[in-house]
Coordinates of C-alpha atoms in Angstrom, one line a residue:
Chain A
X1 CA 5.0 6.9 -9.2
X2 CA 8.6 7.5 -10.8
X3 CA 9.7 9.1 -7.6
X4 CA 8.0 5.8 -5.7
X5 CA 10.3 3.7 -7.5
X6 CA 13.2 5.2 -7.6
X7 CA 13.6 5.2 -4.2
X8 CA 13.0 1.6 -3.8
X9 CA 16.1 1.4 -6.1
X10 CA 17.8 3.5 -3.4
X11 CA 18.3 6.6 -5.8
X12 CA 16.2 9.4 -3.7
X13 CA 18.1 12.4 -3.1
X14 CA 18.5 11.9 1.2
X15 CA 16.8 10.4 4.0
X16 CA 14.9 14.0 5.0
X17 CA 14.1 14.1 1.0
X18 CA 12.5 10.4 1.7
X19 CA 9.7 11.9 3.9
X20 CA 8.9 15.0 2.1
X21 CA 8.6 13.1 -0.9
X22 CA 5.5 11.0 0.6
X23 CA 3.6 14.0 2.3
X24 CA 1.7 14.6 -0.5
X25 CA 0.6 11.6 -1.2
X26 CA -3.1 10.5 -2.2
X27 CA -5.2 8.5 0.5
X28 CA -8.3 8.7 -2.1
X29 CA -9.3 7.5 -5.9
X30 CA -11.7 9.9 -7.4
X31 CA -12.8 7.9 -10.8
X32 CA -16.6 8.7 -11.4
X33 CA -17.5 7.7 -15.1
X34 CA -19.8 5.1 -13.2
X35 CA -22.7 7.2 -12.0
X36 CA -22.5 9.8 -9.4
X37 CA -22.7 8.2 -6.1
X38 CA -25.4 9.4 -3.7
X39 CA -23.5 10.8 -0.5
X40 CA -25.4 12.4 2.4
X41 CA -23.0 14.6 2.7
X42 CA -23.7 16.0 -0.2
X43 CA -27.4 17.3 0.0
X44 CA -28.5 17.8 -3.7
X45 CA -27.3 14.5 -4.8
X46 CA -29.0 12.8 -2.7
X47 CA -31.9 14.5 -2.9
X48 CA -31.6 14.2 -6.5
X49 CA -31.1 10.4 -6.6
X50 CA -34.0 9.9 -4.4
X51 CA -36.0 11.9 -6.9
X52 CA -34.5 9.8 -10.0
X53 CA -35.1 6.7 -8.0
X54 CA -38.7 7.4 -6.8
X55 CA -39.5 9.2 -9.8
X56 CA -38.4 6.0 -12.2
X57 CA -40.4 3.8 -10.1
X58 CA -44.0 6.7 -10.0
X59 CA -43.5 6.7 -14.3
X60 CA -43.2 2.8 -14.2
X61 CA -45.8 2.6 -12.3
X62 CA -48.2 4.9 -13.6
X63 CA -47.7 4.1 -17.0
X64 CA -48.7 0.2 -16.5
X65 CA -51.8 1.9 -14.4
X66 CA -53.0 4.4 -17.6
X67 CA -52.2 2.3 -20.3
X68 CA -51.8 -1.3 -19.5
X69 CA -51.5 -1.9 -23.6
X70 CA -48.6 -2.3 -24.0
X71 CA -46.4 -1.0 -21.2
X72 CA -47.2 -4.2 -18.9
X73 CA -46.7 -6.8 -21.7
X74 CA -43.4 -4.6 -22.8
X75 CA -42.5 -5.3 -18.8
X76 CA -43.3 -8.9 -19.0
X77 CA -41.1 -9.4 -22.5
X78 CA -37.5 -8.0 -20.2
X79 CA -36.6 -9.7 -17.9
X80 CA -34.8 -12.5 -19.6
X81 CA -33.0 -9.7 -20.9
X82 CA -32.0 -7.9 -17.6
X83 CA -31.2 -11.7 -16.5
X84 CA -28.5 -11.7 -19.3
X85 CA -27.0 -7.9 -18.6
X86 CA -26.5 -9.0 -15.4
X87 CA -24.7 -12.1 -16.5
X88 CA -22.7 -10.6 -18.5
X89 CA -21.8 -7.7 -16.2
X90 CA -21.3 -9.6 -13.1
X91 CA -18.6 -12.4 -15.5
X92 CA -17.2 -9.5 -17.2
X93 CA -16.2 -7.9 -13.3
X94 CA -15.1 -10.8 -12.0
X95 CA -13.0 -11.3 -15.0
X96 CA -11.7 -7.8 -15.2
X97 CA -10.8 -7.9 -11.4
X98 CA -8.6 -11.1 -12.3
X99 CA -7.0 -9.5 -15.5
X100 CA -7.1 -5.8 -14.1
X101 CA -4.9 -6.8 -10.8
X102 CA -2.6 -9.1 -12.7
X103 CA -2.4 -5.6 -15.0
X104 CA -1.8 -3.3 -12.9
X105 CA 1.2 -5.6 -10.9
X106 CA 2.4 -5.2 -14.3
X107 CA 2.8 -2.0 -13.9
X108 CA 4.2 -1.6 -10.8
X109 CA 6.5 -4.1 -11.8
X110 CA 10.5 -3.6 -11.5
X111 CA 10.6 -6.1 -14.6
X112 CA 10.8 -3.7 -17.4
X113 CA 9.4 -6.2 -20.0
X114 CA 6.4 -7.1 -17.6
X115 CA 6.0 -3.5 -16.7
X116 CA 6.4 -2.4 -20.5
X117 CA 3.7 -4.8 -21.6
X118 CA 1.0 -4.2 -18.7
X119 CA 1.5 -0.7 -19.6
X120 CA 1.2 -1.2 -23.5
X121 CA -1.6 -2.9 -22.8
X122 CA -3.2 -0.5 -20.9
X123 CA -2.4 2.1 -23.4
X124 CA -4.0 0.5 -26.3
X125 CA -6.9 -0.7 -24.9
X126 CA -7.6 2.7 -23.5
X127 CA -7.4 4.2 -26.9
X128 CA -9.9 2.1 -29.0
X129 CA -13.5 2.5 -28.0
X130 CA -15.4 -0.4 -26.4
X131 CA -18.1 -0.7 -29.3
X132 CA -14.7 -1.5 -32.0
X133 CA -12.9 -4.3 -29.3
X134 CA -16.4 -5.8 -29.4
X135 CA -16.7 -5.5 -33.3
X136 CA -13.3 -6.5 -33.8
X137 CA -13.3 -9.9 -31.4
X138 CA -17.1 -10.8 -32.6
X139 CA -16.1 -10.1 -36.5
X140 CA -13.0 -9.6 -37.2
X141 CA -11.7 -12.2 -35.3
X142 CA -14.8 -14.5 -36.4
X143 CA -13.4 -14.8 -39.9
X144 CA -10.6 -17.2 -38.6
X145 CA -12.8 -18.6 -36.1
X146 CA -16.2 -18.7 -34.5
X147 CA -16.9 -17.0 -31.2
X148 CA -20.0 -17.2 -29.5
X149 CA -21.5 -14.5 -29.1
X150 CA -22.2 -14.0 -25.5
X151 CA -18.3 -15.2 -25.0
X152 CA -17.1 -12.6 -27.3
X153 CA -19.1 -10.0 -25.4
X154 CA -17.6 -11.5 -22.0
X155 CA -13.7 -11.3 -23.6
X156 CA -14.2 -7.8 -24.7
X157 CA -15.8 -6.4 -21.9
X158 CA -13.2 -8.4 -19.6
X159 CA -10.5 -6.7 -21.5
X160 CA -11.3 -3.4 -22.1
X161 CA -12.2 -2.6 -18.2
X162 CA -9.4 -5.3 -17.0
X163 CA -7.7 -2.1 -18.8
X164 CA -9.3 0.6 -16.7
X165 CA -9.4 -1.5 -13.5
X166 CA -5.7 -2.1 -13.6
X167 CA -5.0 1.7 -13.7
X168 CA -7.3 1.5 -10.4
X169 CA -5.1 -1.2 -8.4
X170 CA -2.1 0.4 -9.9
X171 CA -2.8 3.7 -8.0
X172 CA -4.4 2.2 -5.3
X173 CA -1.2 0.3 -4.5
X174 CA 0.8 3.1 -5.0
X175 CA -1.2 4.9 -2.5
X176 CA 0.1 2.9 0.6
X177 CA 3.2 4.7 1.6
X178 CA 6.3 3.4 1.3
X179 CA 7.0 3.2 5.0
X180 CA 4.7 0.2 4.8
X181 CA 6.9 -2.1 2.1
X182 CA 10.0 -1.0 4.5
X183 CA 8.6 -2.1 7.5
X184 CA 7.4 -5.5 5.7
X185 CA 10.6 -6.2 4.1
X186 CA 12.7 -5.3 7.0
X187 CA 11.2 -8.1 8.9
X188 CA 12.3 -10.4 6.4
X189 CA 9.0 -10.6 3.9
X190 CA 10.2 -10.7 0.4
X191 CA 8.7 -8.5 -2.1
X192 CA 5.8 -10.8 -3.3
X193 CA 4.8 -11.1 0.3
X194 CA 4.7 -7.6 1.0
X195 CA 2.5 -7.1 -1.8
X196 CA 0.1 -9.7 -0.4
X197 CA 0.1 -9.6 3.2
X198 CA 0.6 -6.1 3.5
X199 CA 0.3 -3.4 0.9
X200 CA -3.0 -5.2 -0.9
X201 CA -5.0 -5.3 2.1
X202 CA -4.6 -2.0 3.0
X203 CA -4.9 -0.9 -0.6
X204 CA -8.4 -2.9 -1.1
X205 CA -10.3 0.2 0.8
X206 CA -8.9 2.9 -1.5
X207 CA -9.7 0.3 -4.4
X208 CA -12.8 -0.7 -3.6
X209 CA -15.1 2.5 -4.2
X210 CA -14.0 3.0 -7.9
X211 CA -14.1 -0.5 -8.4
X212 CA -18.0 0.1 -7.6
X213 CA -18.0 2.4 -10.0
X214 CA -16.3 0.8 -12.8
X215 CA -19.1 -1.6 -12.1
X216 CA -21.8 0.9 -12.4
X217 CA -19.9 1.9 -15.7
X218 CA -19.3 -1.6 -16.6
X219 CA -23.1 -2.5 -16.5
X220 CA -24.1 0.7 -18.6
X221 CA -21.7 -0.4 -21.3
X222 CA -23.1 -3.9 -21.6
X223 CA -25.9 -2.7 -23.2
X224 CA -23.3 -2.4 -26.8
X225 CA -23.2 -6.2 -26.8
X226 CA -26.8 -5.8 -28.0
X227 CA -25.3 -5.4 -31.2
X228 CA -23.5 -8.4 -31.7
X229 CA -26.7 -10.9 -31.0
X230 CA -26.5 -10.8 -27.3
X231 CA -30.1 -11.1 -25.5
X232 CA -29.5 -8.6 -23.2
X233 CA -32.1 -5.9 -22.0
X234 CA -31.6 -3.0 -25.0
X235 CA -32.0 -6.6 -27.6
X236 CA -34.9 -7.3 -26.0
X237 CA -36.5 -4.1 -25.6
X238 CA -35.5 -3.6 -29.8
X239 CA -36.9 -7.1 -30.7
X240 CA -39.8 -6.0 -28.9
X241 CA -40.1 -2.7 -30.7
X242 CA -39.4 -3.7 -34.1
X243 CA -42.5 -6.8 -33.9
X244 CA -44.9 -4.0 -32.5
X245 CA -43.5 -0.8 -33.3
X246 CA -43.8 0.6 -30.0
X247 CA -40.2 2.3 -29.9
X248 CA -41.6 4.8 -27.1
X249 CA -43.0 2.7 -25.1
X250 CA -40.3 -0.3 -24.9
X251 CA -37.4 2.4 -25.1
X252 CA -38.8 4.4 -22.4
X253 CA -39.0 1.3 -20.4
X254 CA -35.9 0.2 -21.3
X255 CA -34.4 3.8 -20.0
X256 CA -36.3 3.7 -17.3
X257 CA -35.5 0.0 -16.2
X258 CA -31.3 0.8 -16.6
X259 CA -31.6 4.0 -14.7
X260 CA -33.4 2.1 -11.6
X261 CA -30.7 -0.8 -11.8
X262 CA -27.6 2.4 -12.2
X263 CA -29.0 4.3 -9.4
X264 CA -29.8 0.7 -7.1
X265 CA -26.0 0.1 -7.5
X266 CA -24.4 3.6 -7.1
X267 CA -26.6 3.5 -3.6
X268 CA -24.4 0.1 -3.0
X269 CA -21.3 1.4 -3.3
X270 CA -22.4 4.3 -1.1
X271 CA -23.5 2.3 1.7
X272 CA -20.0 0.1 1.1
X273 CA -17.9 3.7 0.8
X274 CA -19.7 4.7 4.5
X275 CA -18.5 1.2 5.7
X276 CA -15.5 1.8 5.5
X277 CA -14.0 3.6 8.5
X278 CA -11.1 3.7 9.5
X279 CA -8.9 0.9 11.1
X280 CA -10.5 0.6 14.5
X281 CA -12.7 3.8 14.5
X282 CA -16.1 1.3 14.6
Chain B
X1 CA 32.1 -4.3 24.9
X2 CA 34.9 -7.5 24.3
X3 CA 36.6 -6.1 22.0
X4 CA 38.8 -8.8 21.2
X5 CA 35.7 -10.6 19.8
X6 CA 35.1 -11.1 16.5
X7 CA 32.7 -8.1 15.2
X8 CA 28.9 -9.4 14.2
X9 CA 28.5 -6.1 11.7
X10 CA 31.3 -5.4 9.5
X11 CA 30.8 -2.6 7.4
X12 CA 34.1 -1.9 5.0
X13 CA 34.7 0.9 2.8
X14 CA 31.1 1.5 1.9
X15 CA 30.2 4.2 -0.9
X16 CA 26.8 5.0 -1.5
X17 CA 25.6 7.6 -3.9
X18 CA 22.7 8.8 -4.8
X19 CA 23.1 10.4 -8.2
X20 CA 26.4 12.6 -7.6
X21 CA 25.5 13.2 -4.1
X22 CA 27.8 11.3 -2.0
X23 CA 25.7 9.6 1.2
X24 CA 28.3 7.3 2.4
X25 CA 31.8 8.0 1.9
X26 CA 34.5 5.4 2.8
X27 CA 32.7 4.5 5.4
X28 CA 34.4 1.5 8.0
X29 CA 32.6 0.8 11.2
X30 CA 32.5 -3.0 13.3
X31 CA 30.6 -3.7 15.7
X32 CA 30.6 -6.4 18.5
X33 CA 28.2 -8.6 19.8
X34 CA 26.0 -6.8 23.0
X35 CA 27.4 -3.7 22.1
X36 CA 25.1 -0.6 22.1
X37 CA 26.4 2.6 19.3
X38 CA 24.5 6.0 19.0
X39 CA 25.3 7.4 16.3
X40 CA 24.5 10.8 15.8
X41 CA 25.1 14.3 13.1
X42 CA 23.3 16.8 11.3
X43 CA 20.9 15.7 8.7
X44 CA 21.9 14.7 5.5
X45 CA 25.1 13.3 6.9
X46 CA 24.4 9.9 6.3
X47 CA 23.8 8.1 9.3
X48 CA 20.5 7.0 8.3
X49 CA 21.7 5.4 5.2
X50 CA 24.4 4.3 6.9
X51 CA 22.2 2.4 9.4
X52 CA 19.4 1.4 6.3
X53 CA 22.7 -0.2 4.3
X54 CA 22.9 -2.8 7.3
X55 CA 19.3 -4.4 6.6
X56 CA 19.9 -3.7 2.8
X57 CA 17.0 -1.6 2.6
X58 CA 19.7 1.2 1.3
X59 CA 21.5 -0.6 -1.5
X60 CA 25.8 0.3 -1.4
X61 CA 27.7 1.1 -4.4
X62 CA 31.2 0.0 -3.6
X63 CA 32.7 -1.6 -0.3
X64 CA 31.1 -4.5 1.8
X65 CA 28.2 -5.0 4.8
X66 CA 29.1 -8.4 6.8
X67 CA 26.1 -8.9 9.0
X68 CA 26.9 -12.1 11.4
X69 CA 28.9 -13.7 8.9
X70 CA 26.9 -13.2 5.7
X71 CA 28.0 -10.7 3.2
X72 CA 24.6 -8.8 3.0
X73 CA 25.9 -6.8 -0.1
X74 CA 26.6 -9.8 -2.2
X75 CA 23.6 -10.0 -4.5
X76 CA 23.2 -13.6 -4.2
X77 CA 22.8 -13.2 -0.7
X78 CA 19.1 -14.6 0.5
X79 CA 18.8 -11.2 2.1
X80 CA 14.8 -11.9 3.5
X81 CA 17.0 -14.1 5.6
X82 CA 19.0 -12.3 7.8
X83 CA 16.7 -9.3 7.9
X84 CA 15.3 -12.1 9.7
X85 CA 17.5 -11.4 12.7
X86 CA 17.8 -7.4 12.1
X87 CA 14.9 -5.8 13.8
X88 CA 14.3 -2.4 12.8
X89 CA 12.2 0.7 14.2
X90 CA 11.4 3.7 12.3
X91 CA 11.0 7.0 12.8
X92 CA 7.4 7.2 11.7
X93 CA 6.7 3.8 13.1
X94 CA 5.3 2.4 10.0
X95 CA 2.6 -0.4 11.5
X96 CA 0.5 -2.0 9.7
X97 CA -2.8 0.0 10.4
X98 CA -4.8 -3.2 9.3
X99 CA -3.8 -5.2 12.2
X100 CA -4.3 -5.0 15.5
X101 CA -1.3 -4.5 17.6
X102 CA -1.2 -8.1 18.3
X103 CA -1.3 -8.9 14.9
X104 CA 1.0 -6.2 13.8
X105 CA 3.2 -8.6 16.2
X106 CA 2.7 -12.0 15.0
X107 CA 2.3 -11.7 11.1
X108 CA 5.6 -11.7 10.4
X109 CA 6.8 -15.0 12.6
X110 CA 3.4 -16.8 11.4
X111 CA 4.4 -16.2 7.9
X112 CA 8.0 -16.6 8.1
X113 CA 8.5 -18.7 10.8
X114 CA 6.0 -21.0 10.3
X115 CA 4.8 -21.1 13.7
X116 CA 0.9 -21.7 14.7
X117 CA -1.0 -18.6 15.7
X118 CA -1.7 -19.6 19.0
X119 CA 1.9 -20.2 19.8
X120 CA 2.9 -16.8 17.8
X121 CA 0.4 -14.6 20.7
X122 CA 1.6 -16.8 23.6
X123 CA 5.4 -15.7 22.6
X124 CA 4.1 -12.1 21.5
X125 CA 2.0 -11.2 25.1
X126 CA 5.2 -11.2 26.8
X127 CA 7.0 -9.1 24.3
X128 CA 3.8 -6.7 24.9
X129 CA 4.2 -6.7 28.7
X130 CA 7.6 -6.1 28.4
X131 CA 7.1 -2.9 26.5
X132 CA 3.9 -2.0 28.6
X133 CA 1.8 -1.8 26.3
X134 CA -0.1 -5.4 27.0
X135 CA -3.8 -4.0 27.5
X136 CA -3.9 -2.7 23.6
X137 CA -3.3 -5.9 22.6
X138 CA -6.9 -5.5 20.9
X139 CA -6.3 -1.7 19.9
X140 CA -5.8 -0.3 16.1
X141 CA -2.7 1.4 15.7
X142 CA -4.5 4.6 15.0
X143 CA -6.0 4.6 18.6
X144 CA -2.3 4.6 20.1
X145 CA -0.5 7.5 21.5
X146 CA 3.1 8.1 19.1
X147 CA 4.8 7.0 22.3
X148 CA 2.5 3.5 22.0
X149 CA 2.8 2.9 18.8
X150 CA 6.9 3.2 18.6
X151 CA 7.0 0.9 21.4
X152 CA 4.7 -1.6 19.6
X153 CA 6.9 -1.2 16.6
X154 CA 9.9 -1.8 18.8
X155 CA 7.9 -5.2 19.9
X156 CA 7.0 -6.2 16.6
X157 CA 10.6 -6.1 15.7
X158 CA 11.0 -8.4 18.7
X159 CA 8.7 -10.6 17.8
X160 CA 11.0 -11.8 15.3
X161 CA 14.0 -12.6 17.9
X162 CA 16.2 -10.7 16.1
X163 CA 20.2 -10.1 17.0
X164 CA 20.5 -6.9 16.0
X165 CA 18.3 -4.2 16.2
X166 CA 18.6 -1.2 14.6
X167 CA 16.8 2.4 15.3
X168 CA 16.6 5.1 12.8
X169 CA 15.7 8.1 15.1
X170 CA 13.3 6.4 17.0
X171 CA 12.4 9.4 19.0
X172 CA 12.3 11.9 16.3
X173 CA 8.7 12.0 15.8
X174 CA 7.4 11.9 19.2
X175 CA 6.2 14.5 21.5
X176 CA 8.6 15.9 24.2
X177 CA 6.6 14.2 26.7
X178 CA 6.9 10.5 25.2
X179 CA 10.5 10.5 24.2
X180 CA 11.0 9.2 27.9
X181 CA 8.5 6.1 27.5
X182 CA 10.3 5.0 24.6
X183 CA 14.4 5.2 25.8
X184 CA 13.0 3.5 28.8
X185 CA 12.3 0.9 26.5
X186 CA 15.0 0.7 24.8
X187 CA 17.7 1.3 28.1
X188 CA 15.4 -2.1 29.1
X189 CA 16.6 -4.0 26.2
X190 CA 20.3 -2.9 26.4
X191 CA 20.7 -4.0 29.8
X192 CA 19.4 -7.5 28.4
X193 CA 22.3 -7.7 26.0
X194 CA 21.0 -6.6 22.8
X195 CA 23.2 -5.6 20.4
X196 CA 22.0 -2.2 19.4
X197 CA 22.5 0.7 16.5
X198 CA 20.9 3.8 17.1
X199 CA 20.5 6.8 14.9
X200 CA 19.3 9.5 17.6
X201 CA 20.1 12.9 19.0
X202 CA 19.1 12.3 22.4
X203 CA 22.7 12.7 23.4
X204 CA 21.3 11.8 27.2
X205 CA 20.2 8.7 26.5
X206 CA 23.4 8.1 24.4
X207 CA 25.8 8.9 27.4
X208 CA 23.8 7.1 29.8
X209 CA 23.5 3.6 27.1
X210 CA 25.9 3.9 24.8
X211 CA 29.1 2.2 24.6
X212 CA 30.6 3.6 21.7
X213 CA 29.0 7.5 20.0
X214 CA 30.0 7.9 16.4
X215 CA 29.8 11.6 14.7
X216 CA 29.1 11.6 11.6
X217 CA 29.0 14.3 9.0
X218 CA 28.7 14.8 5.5
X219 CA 28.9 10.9 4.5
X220 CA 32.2 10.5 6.8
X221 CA 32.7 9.1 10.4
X222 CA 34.3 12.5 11.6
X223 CA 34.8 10.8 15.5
X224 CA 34.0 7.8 17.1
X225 CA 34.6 6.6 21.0
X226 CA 33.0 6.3 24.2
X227 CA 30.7 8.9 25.8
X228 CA 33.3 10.2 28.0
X229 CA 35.1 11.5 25.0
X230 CA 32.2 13.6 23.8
X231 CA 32.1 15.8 26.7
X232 CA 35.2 16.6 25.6
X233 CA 35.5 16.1 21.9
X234 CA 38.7 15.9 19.6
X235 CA 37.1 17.7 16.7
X236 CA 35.7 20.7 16.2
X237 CA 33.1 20.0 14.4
X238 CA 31.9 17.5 16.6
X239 CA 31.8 20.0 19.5
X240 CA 29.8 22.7 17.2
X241 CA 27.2 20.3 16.3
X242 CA 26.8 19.1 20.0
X243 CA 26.4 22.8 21.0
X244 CA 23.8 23.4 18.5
X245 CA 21.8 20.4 19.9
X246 CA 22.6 20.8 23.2
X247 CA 21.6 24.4 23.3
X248 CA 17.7 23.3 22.6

């Protein structure tokens, strides 16, 4: 990164420096705090997701079979709550995409004041856990003014992962080699339409698999808005449990029910990863 | 060469440094309109930097770079605008693997010159034919040959219309057998007129092209004239360094 940007300020050593400089750079982002994502490739993954998958599904199953009371009631009391988790994640991503790429420009930035705040940014929102952003923009912040609750869930989650996704188009950008913003500018595009027409597009395939991911991670994580009066699926499953006190039941359900939805989506980004071949190899 | 006109690249008393490494020393070289210069040295000696200084993509620290009037190194300089007119080809090619070669072609005039997209392929199919390379219109960079893709780079840079083109060892990365492809391309577009800098060591194609060679070595123009003076050159250095290459 420092080396990437020093040259562009024309302070690399030589010309034959230039290219050894770039020969070891990274064509792939390997982020995987999302869930591990089913490759055929590797065998016992995806044997082992197909048995998670299948296996969910045979315990769901079997369990409304064998004991109807109350597993299929429990099953008919969440879905308005995995309607709101996937609200929440699917506002939060789009969100965080918004925030994360304006971030991670930022960072790449030549500005030092732009660059110093996307990074400081970055840097403190890493550093607090999610569960205290949410605390601290539902309560702390409440006491000077009222947030709803399912926008104070949406705020935090769009900031905390606008954070990690920003780190993601930072190095995905950075990936492109340099060769690229030469070309672009030596035709005449200025910097901003480098970035656009050029470096971004090409950066979007190395971007978008751990973007899947983050979304994978993203959805597990909405499950801590629970706490602050969001009806999501856990808030369901618990006002469900406390009326009946079936807390094995609903929260084996509830486990069950987010594993199906994780593993569903890691398969997506699989099937998107495999689409991606290279430029004109279809 | 009319060498009474006036000269379309000035470059006077350029310094460039790059930390206390000295790239560019004092470095004075014009150059008139059509004319074609090779100019050629061991690495590190500057002459890609000195080439990369005329587009601005290599930043000077003292001295000045008049391309076609405007003073390139003057910061206030709208300097997207004349690299409007500088075509440029790279060593490692550098297209854009997203596009097609056609559209590795017509981005840049689309974008900058506003022109439709229909009329940007009519004027770029020519510029394909001319190269050769017409029937990968369709293709992905990555299923060219090197020899392909340097001479779609050398069209994309001719999409553009430029004046000036400059080469940074365009041959440099290319396999014996497709160095040939590409100087045919580009002995094509000197007998046109181009004006034309070239960083190279194909001292063949510089005798049989060039109008002016210039030596250079260790940030300095060590010798500069017409081929015929490099069979027989002033300086010693000059003939080393021509031995050592001609030798492989």
């Amino acid at each position: 990164m420092a080396q990437h940007r020093q040259h562009e300020q024309g302070q690399s050593e030589t010309e034959d420096h230039y290219y050894r400089e770039h020969a070891d750079r990274r064509y792939r982002i390997e982020v995987t705090d999302g869930a591990a994502i089913p490759d055929r490739r590797d065998k016992g993954l995806f044997t082992a997701w197909r048995i998670s998958f299948f296996g969910a599904v045979g315990i769901i199953l079997t369990l409304c079979l064998v004991k109807p009371d109350p597993y299929v009631e429990i099953l008919t009391f969440l879905p308005d709550g995995i309607l709101v988790t996937f609200e929440v994640t699917i506002l939060s991503i789009l969100l965080s995409l918004v925030v994360g790429l304006i971030a991670g420009l930022g960072r790449l930035s030549a500005n030092q004041l732009i660059n110093l705040t996307a990074s400081t940014y970055i840097e403190v929102v890493r550093g607090i856990p999610l569960l205290v952003q949410l605390f601290y923009i539902y309560y702390a912040l409440g006491t000077f003014t009222q947030i709803p609750p399912f926008t104070a869930a949406i705020v935090a989650m769009t900031v905390c992962y606008g954070a990690y996704m920003g780190e993601i188009f930072r190095a995905g950008i950075d990936s492109i080699d340099y060769g690229q913003t030469e070309a672009a500018r030596s035709l005449g595009f200025s910097r901003r339409q480098t970035m656009f027409y050029v470096i971004i597009p090409q950066a979007m395939r190395t971007i978008l698999p751990p973007v899947g991911n983050e979304f994978i991670a993203l959805l597990k994580d909405t499950s801590l808005v629970s706490i602050i009066a969001v009806a999501d699926l856990l808030r369901r499953g618990r006002e469900f449990a406390t009326a009946t006190f079936d807390y094995f039941e609903t929260f084996t359900l509830v486990a069950l029910i987010y594993l199906l939805i994780t593993l569903f989506l890691s398969k997506i980004v699989n099937i998107m990863e495999n689409k991606m071949t290279p430029y004109g190899s279809r | 060469m009319a060498a009474d006109s006036t000269p379309i690249i000035q470059i006077q008393n350029v310094f460039k440094l790059f930390g206390n490494f000295i790239a560019l020393d004092d470095i004075c070289l014009d150059v008139f309109p059509q004319e074609k210069i090779v100019i050629c040295g061991p690495s590190g000696s500057g002459k890609s930097t000195l080439l990369r200084t005329i587009n601005q993509l290599e930043t000077i620290n003292s001295g000045k770079v008049v391309v076609d009037g405007t003073d390139v190194s003057h910061p206030k300089t709208n300097i997207n605008r004349v690299r409007m007119s500088l075509g440029m080809v790279f060593q490692n090619f550098n297209l854009f693997p997203h596009k097609t070669v056609l559209e590795n072609l017509t981005l840049a005039p689309i974008k900058l010159k506003g022109i439709s997209k229909q009329e940007a392929e009519e004027r770029a199919l020519p510029i394909l034919d001319k190269v050769g390379i017409r029937e990968k219109a369709g293709s992905y960079p990555i299923q060219l040959s090197g020899g392909q893709q340097q001479r779609v780079a050398i069209a994309r840079a001719l999409a553009m219309s430029p004046k000036i083109m400059l080469f940074d060892e365009p041959t440099s990365a290319l396999d014996p057998e497709m160095i040939g492809e590409v100087l045919d391309v580009m002995k094509e577009l000197a007998m046109e007129g181009m004006t034309m800098i070239v960083v190279s060591h194909e001292m063949g194609f510089a005798r049989e092209v060039a109008d002016r060679i210039v030596f250079m070595d260790e940030g300095r123009i060590i010798e500069q004239g017409p081929p015929q003076q490099f069979s027989n050159p002033v300086y010693e250095r000059t003939r080393q360094f021509l031995h050592k290459i001609e030798d492989q």
